[in-house]
PDB file of C-alpha atoms in Angstrom:
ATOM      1  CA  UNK A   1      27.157 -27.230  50.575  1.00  0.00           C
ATOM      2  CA  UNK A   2      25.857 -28.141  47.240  1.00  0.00           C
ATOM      3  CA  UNK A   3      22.894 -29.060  48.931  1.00  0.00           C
ATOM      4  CA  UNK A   4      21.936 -26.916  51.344  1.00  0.00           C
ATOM      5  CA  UNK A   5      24.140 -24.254  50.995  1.00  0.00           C
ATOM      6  CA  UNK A   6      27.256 -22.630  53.113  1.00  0.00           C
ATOM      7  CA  UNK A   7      26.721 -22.024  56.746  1.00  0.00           C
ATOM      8  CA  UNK A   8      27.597 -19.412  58.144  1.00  0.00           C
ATOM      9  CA  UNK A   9      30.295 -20.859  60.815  1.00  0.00           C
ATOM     10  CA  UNK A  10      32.218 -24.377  60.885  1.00  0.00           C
ATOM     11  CA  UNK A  11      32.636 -25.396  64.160  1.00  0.00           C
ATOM     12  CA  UNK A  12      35.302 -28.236  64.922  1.00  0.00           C
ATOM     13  CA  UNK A  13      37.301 -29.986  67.324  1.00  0.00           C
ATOM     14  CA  UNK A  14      40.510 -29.081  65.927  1.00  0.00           C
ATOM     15  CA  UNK A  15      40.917 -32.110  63.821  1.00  0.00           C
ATOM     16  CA  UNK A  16      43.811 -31.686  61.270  1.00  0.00           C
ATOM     17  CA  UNK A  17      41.234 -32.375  58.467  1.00  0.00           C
ATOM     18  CA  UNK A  18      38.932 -29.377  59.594  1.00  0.00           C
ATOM     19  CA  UNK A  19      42.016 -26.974  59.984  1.00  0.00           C
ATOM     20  CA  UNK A  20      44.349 -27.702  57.121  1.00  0.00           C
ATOM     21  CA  UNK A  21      45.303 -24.725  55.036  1.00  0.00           C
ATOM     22  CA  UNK A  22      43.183 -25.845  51.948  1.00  0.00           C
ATOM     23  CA  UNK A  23      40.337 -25.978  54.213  1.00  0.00           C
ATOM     24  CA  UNK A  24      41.498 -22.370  55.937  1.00  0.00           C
ATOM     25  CA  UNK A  25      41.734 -21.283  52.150  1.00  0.00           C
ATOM     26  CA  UNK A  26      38.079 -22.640  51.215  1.00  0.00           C
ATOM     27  CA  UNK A  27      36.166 -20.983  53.956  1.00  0.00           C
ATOM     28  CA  UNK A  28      38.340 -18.057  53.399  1.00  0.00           C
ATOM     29  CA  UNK A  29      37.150 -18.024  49.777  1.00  0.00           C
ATOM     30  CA  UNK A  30      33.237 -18.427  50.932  1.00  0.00           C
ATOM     31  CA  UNK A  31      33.645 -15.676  53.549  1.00  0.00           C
ATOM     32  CA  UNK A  32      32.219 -18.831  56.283  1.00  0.00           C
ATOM     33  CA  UNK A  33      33.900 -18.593  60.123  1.00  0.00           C
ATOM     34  CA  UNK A  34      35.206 -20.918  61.388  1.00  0.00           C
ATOM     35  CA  UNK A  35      35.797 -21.841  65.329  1.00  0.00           C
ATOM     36  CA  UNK A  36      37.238 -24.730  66.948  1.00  0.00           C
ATOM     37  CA  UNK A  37      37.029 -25.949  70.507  1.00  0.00           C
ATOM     38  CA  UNK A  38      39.502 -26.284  72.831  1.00  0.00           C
ATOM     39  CA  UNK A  39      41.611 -30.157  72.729  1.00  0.00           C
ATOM     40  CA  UNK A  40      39.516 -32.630  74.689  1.00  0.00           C
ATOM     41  CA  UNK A  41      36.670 -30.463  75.200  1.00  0.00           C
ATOM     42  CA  UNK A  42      33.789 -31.934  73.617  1.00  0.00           C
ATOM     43  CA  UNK A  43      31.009 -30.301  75.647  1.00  0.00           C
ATOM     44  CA  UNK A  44      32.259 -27.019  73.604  1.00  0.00           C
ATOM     45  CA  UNK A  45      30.969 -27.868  70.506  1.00  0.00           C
ATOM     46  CA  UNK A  46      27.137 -28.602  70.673  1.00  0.00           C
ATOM     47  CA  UNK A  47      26.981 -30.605  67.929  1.00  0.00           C
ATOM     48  CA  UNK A  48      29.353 -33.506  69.851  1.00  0.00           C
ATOM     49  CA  UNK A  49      26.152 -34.060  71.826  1.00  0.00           C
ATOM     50  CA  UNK A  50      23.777 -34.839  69.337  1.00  0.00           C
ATOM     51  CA  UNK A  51      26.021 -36.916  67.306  1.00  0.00           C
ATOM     52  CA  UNK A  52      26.530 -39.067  70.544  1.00  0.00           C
ATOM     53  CA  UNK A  53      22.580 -39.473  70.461  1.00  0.00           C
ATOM     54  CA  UNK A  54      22.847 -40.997  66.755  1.00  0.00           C
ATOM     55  CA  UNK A  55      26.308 -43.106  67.323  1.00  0.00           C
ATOM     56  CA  UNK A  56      24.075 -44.613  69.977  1.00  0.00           C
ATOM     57  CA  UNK A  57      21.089 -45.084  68.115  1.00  0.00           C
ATOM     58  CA  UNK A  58      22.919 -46.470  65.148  1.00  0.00           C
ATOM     59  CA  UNK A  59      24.499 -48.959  67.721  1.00  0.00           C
ATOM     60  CA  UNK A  60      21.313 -49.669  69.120  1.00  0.00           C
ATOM     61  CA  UNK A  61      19.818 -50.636  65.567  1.00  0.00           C
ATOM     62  CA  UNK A  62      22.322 -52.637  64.445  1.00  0.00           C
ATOM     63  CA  UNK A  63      21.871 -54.619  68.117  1.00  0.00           C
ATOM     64  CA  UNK A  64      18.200 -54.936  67.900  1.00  0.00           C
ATOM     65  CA  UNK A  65      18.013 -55.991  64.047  1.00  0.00           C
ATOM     66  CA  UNK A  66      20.970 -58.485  63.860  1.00  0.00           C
ATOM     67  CA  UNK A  67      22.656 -56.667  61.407  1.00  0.00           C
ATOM     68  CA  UNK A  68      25.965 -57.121  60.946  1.00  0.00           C
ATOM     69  CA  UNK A  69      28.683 -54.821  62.560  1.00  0.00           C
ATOM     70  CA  UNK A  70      29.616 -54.117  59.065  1.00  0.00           C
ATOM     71  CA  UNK A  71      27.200 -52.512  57.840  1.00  0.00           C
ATOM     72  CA  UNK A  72      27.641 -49.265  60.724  1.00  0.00           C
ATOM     73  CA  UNK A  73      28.380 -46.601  57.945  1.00  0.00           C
ATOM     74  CA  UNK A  74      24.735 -47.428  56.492  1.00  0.00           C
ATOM     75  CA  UNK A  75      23.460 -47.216  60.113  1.00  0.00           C
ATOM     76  CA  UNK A  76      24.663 -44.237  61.163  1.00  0.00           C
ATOM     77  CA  UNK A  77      23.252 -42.423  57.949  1.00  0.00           C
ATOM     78  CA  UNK A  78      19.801 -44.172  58.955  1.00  0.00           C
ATOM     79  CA  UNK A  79      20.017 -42.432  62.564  1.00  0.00           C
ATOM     80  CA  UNK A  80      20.934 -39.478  60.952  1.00  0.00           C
ATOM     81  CA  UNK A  81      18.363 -39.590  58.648  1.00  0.00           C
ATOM     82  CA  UNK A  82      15.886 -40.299  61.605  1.00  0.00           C
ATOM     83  CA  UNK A  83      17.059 -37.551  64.423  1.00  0.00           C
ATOM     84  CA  UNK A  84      16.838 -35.421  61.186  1.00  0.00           C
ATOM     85  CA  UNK A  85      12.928 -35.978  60.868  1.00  0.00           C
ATOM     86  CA  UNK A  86      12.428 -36.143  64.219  1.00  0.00           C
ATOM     87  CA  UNK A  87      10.985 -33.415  66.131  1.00  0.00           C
ATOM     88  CA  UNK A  88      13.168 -31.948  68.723  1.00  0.00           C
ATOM     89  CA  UNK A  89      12.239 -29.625  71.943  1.00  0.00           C
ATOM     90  CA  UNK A  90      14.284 -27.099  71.645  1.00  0.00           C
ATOM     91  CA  UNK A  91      13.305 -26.536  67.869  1.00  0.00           C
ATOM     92  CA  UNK A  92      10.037 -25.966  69.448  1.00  0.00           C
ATOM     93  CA  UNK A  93       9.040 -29.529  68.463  1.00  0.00           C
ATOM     94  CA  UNK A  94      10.087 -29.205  64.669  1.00  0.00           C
ATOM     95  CA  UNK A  95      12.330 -31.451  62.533  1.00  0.00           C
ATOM     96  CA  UNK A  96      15.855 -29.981  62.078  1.00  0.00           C
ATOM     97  CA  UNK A  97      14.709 -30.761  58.570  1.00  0.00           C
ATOM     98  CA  UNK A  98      11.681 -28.236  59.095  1.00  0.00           C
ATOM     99  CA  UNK A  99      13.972 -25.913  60.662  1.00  0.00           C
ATOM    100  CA  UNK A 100      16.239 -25.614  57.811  1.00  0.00           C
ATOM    101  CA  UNK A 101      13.868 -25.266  54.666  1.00  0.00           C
ATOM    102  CA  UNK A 102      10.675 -24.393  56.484  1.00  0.00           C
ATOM    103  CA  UNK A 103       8.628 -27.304  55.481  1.00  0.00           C
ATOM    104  CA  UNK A 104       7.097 -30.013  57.310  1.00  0.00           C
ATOM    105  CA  UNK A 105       8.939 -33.359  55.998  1.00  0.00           C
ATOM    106  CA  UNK A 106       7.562 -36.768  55.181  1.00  0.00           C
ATOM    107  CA  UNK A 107       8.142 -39.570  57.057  1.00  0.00           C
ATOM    108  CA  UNK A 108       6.543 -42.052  55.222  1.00  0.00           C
ATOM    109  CA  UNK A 109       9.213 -43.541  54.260  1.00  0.00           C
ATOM    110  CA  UNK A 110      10.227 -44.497  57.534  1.00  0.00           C
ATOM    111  CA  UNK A 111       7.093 -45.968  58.537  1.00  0.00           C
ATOM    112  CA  UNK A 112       6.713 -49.365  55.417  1.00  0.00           C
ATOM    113  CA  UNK A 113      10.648 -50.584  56.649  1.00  0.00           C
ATOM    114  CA  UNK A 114      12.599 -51.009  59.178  1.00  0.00           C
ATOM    115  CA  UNK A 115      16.472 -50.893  58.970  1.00  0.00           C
ATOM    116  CA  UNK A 116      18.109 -54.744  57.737  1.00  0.00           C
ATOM    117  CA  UNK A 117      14.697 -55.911  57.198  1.00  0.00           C
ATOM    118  CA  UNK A 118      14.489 -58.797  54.653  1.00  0.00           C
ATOM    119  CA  UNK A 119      12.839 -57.463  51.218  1.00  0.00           C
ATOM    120  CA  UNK A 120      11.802 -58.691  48.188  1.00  0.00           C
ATOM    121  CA  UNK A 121      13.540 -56.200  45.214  1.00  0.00           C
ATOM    122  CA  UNK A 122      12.240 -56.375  41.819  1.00  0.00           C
ATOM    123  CA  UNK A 123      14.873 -57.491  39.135  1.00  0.00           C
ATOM    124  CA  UNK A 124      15.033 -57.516  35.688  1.00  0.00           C
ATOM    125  CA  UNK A 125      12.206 -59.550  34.034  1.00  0.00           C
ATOM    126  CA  UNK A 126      12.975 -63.081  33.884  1.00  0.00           C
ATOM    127  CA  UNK A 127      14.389 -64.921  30.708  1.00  0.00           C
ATOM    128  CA  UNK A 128      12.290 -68.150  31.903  1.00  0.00           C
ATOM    129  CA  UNK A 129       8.522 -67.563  32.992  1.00  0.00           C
ATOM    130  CA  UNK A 130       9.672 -70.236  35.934  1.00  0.00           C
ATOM    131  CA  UNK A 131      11.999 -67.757  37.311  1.00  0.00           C
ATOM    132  CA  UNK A 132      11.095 -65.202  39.784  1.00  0.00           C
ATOM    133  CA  UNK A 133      10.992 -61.822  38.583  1.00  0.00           C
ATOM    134  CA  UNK A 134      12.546 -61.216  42.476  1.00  0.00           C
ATOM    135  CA  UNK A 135      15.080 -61.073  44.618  1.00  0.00           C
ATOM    136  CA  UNK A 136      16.232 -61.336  48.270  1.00  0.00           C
ATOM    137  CA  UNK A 137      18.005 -58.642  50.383  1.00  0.00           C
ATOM    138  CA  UNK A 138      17.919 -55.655  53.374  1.00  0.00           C
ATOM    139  CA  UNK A 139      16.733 -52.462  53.530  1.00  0.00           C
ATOM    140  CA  UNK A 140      19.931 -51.013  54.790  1.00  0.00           C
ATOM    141  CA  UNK A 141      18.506 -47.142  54.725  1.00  0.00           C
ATOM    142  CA  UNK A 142      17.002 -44.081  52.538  1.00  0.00           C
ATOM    143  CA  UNK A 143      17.605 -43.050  49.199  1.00  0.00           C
ATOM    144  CA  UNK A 144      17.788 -39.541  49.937  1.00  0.00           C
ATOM    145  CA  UNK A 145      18.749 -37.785  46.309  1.00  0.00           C
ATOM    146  CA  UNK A 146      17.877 -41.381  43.712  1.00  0.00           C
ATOM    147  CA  UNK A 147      14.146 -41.724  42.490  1.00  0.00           C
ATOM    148  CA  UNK A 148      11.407 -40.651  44.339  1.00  0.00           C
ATOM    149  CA  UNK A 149      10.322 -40.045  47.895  1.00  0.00           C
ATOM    150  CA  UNK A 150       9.796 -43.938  48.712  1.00  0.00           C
ATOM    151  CA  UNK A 151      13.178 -45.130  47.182  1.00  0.00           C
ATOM    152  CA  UNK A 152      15.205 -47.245  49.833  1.00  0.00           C
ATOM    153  CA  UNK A 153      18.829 -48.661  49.927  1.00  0.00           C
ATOM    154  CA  UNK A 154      18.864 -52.721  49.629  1.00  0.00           C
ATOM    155  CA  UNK A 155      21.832 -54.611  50.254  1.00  0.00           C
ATOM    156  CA  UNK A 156      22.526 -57.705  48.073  1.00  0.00           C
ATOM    157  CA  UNK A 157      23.568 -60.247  50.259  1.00  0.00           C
ATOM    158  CA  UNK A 158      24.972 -62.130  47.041  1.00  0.00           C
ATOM    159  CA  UNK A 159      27.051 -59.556  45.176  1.00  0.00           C
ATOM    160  CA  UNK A 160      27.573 -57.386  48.585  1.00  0.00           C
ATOM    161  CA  UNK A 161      26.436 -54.415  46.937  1.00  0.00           C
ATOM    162  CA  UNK A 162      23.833 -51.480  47.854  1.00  0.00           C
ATOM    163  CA  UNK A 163      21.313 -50.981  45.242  1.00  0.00           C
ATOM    164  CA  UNK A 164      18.568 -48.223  44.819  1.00  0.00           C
ATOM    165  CA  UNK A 165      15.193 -49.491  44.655  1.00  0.00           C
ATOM    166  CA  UNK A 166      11.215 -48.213  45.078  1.00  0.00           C
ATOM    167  CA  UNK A 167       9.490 -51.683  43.957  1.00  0.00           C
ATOM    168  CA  UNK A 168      10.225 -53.484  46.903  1.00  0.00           C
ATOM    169  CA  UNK A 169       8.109 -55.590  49.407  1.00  0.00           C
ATOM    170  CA  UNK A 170       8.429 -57.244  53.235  1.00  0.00           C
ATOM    171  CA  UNK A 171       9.980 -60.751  53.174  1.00  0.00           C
ATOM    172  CA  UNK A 172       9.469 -61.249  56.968  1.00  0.00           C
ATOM    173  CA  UNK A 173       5.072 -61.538  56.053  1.00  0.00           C
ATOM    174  CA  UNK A 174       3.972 -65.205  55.223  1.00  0.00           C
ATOM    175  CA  UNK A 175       0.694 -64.173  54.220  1.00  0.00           C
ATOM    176  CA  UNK A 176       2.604 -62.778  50.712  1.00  0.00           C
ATOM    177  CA  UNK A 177       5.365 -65.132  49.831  1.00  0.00           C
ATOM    178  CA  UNK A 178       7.441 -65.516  46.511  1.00  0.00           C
TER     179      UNK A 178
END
């Protein structure tokens, strides 16, 4: 909500979470409906259908890419991110992005990595001029609200950890090695 704002209506599947009273007392308190469909009937909520489309593409990326089945949080936010700037036919072939703010969005980003490809990330400058100034990981998604438009997600197969980072380059070229 802090980004985009209250909708008008929450619809749900009944799920305790979605129908507590604090919940009940929170859209009460920002005047938002709310509507649930009826238990074990998914094809009442349109929504169900279109997050089927990005479980499967999220499965399908980690499949094709090798990644490993635990990174499938950071996957499905990458299929989200991509059905989100994707153009859709019954938006009249606009983004859901576009449909929401009313401008066209980049994809750019999208286009220089794929999802769990091997990058080079800069790192701090080196204490020796023999060390590299680089280091190895994935581009495990989109840095949607960190740095600029072309800031991506790495994974640091050492420490584990995601990091934010816009100075990064392929690892999978051989014509541009460390």
């Amino acid at each position: 909500m802090r980004k985009r704002g209250a909708p008008h209506q929450l619809v749900s599947d009944r799920a305790q979470a979605q129908t507590s009273k604090v919940v009940q007392d929170y859209l009460r308190w920002l005047y938002i409906d709310d509507w649930q469909s009826e238990l074990h009937r998914q094809n009442q909520n349109p929504a169900e259908r279109r997050y089927q489309d990005i479980k499967r593409l999220a499965n399908r990326t980690i499949d094709r890419t090798g990644a490993p089945p635990s990174l499938w949080l950071l996957a499905l936010r990458y299929a989200s991110f991509v059905y989100n700037h994707s153009a859709v036919e019954s938006l009249d072939w606009r983004t859901p992005i576009e449909a929401l703010t009313g401008t066209t969005p980049d994809i750019s980003v999208l286009l220089r990595f794929h999802f769990y490809e091997k990058v080079y990330y800069k790192t701090q400058e080196p204490s020796f001029p023999s060390d590299s100034p680089e280091s190895i990981g994935y581009m495990v998604g989109i840095a949607e609200h960190v740095g600029h438009a072309m800031t991506y997600k790495v994974l640091d197969p050492e420490t584990n950890s995601v990091l934010y980072q816009s100075k990064l380059r392929t690892a999978e070229s051989t014509n541009d090695p460390n």
